[in-house]
N, CA and C of each residue as an Amber inpcrd file, in Angstrom:
protein
   171
 -50.9940000 184.3940000  57.4110000 -52.5220000 184.0720000  58.1170000
 -53.0590000 182.9640000  57.9130000 -53.1680000 182.0760000  58.6290000
 -54.0830000 180.7400000  58.7950000 -55.3810000 181.4030000  58.3470000
 -55.5880000 180.1560000  57.4980000 -57.2370000 179.7260000  56.8880000
 -58.2380000 179.0930000  57.9270000 -59.2730000 179.5820000  58.1770000
 -60.0800000 179.0100000  59.1550000 -60.6120000 177.8330000  58.0360000
 -61.0260000 176.5230000  58.6740000 -61.6200000 175.5300000  57.8990000
 -63.3300000 176.0670000  57.6300000 -63.4940000 175.5610000  56.5760000
 -65.0830000 175.7120000  56.0750000 -66.3090000 174.9290000  56.6220000
 -67.2570000 175.0870000  57.4670000 -67.8600000 174.4860000  58.1250000
 -69.0350000 173.8430000  57.2730000 -69.8970000 172.1120000  57.2170000
 -70.8120000 171.9600000  56.4930000 -71.7560000 173.0200000  56.0890000
 -72.1040000 174.1630000  57.4130000 -73.1080000 174.9820000  57.0870000
 -72.5950000 175.7910000  56.3130000 -71.6950000 176.0040000  56.5340000
 -71.2160000 177.8640000  55.6790000 -70.9780000 176.7540000  53.9870000
 -70.1670000 175.5720000  53.7840000 -70.7020000 175.3960000  52.5980000
 -72.4590000 175.3230000  51.9860000 -73.1980000 175.0330000  52.7530000
 -74.5520000 175.0930000  52.6840000 -74.9460000 176.3910000  52.1670000
 -74.4590000 177.1970000  53.1600000 -74.6670000 178.8070000  52.8200000
 -74.3060000 179.4020000  51.6850000 -73.2700000 178.8570000  50.9570000
 -72.3910000 179.6140000  49.8340000 -73.4050000 178.9240000  48.6580000
 -73.5700000 177.6270000  48.9910000 -74.6940000 176.8640000  47.8140000
 -75.7190000 177.8950000  47.6720000 -76.7260000 178.0070000  48.8850000
 -77.8170000 178.9140000  48.6320000 -77.5790000 180.1320000  47.9660000
 -76.2940000 180.7780000  48.5610000 -76.2350000 182.2180000  47.6140000
 -75.9440000 181.8250000  46.3720000 -75.4700000 181.6690000  46.0220000
 -75.0330000 181.0940000  44.7170000 -76.0730000 180.6900000  43.5540000
 -77.1830000 179.8570000  44.4120000 -78.3440000 179.6000000  43.8290000
 -79.3600000 181.0660000  43.8180000 -79.2670000 181.8430000  44.4850000
 -79.8910000 183.1340000  44.6690000 -79.2470000 183.7520000  43.8500000
 -78.3090000 183.8080000  43.3300000 -77.7290000 184.7800000  42.1500000
 -77.0980000 186.1270000  43.0230000 -76.4790000 185.5520000  43.9690000
 -75.6990000 186.5720000  44.9520000 -74.0270000 186.8030000  44.2670000
 -73.7350000 188.0430000  44.9960000 -72.3750000 188.1780000  43.9090000
 -71.5300000 187.6140000  44.9150000 -70.0930000 187.7440000  44.3510000
 -68.9970000 187.3690000  45.1330000 -69.0270000 188.0060000  46.5150000
 -68.8930000 189.6530000  46.3250000 -68.8940000 190.4680000  47.4220000
 -70.1330000 190.0390000  48.0340000 -71.1360000 190.0650000  47.9800000
 -72.1720000 189.6280000  48.9490000 -72.2810000 188.3930000  49.6800000
 -71.6720000 187.6500000  49.0700000 -70.9920000 186.0890000  49.4060000
 -70.1540000 186.2150000  50.9240000 -69.2480000 187.0500000  50.4050000
 -68.0980000 187.4460000  51.2760000 -68.1630000 187.7620000  52.3810000
 -69.3840000 188.9170000  52.1810000 -69.3820000 189.7750000  53.3360000
 -70.8980000 188.9270000  54.3880000 -71.4770000 188.3560000  53.8030000
 -72.4750000 187.2100000  54.7830000 -71.8360000 186.1310000  55.2210000
 -70.6410000 185.8050000  54.4590000 -70.0520000 184.5230000  55.2490000
 -68.9380000 184.8180000  56.1580000 -68.7490000 186.2240000  55.8190000
 -67.6350000 186.8020000  56.9550000 -66.2060000 186.5890000  56.5830000
 -65.9310000 186.0790000  55.1760000 -64.6920000 185.5860000  54.3840000
 -64.4090000 186.6270000  53.3010000 -63.0520000 186.6010000  52.6520000
 -62.4650000 187.4410000  51.8560000 -63.2060000 186.6960000  50.3030000
 -63.3740000 187.6400000  49.1880000 -63.5140000 187.0850000  47.6760000
 -62.8200000 185.9360000  47.8090000 -61.1650000 186.1450000  47.7950000
 -60.8180000 185.0730000  47.1740000 -60.8360000 183.6870000  48.0140000
 -61.2650000 183.9110000  49.5020000 -61.6450000 182.5260000  49.9850000
 -63.2860000 181.7830000  49.1810000 -64.1110000 182.8600000  49.1110000
 -65.4330000 182.8470000  48.7160000 -65.3050000 181.7310000  47.3840000
 -64.4640000 182.8020000  46.3050000 -63.7730000 182.1850000  45.1550000
 -63.3370000 180.9120000  44.7330000 -62.6520000 180.8420000  45.8040000
 -61.9940000 179.0700000  45.5690000 -62.8590000 178.0270000  45.9680000
 -63.6200000 178.2150000  47.4040000 -64.6310000 177.4970000  47.7490000
 -65.2840000 177.2340000  46.7230000 -66.3470000 178.2080000  45.8220000
 -67.3420000 178.0450000  44.5450000 -66.6610000 177.1660000  43.8600000
 -65.2680000 177.6800000  43.4770000 -64.7410000 176.2590000  42.3210000
 -64.3820000 175.0430000  43.2700000 -64.4720000 174.7500000  44.5030000
 -64.2650000 173.7100000  44.5320000 -65.7890000 172.9960000  44.7510000
 -66.5360000 173.5670000  45.2170000 -67.9850000 173.1360000  45.2720000
 -68.6720000 173.2820000  43.8120000 -67.8520000 173.6180000  42.7620000
 -68.6450000 173.8010000  41.1230000 -69.3570000 175.0690000  40.8700000
 -69.6300000 175.9730000  42.0520000 -70.2940000 176.8100000  41.8260000
 -70.0510000 178.3760000  41.0220000 -70.9710000 178.6210000  40.6770000
 -70.4340000 180.2940000  39.9070000 -70.9720000 181.5070000  40.5450000
 -70.4720000 182.7120000  40.8600000 -71.0330000 183.9440000  41.6670000
 -70.4840000 184.5940000  40.4760000 -71.1640000 185.8120000  40.7130000
 -71.1620000 186.9360000  39.5290000 -70.0870000 187.6930000  40.4210000
 -69.4910000 188.5830000  40.0500000 -68.8720000 189.8780000  40.5830000
 -69.4440000 191.0140000  40.2380000 -69.4160000 191.9770000  41.2720000
 -70.2170000 193.3370000  40.9920000 -69.7620000 193.9820000  40.2660000
 -68.6410000 193.7010000  39.3020000 -67.8070000 194.4190000  38.3190000
 -68.7120000 195.2170000  37.4020000 -68.6460000 196.4420000  37.2040000
 -69.7160000 196.9810000  36.4840000 -68.7190000 198.2320000  35.0220000
 -69.3630000 197.7660000  33.8330000 -68.8320000 198.2980000  33.0110000
 -69.3310000 199.7310000  32.1700000 -68.8210000 201.0590000  32.4420000
 -69.3950000 201.7810000  31.8220000 -68.8090000 201.9700000  30.1840000
 -69.9160000 202.3110000  29.2910000 -69.4270000 202.4940000  27.7920000
 -69.4610000 203.8190000  27.6430000
């Protein structure tokens, strides 16, 4: 499956989501991309996103 190139607008949106502490899953849903694609682009842009992993003790 070919990857869809990221637009400048999508880059900016991902930056905004990261700044607003959005989760990886939320960003993927809003941008219509897979969590892996979001993770790769966030890494490339130097952003960090939380994951929704919940730990139960």
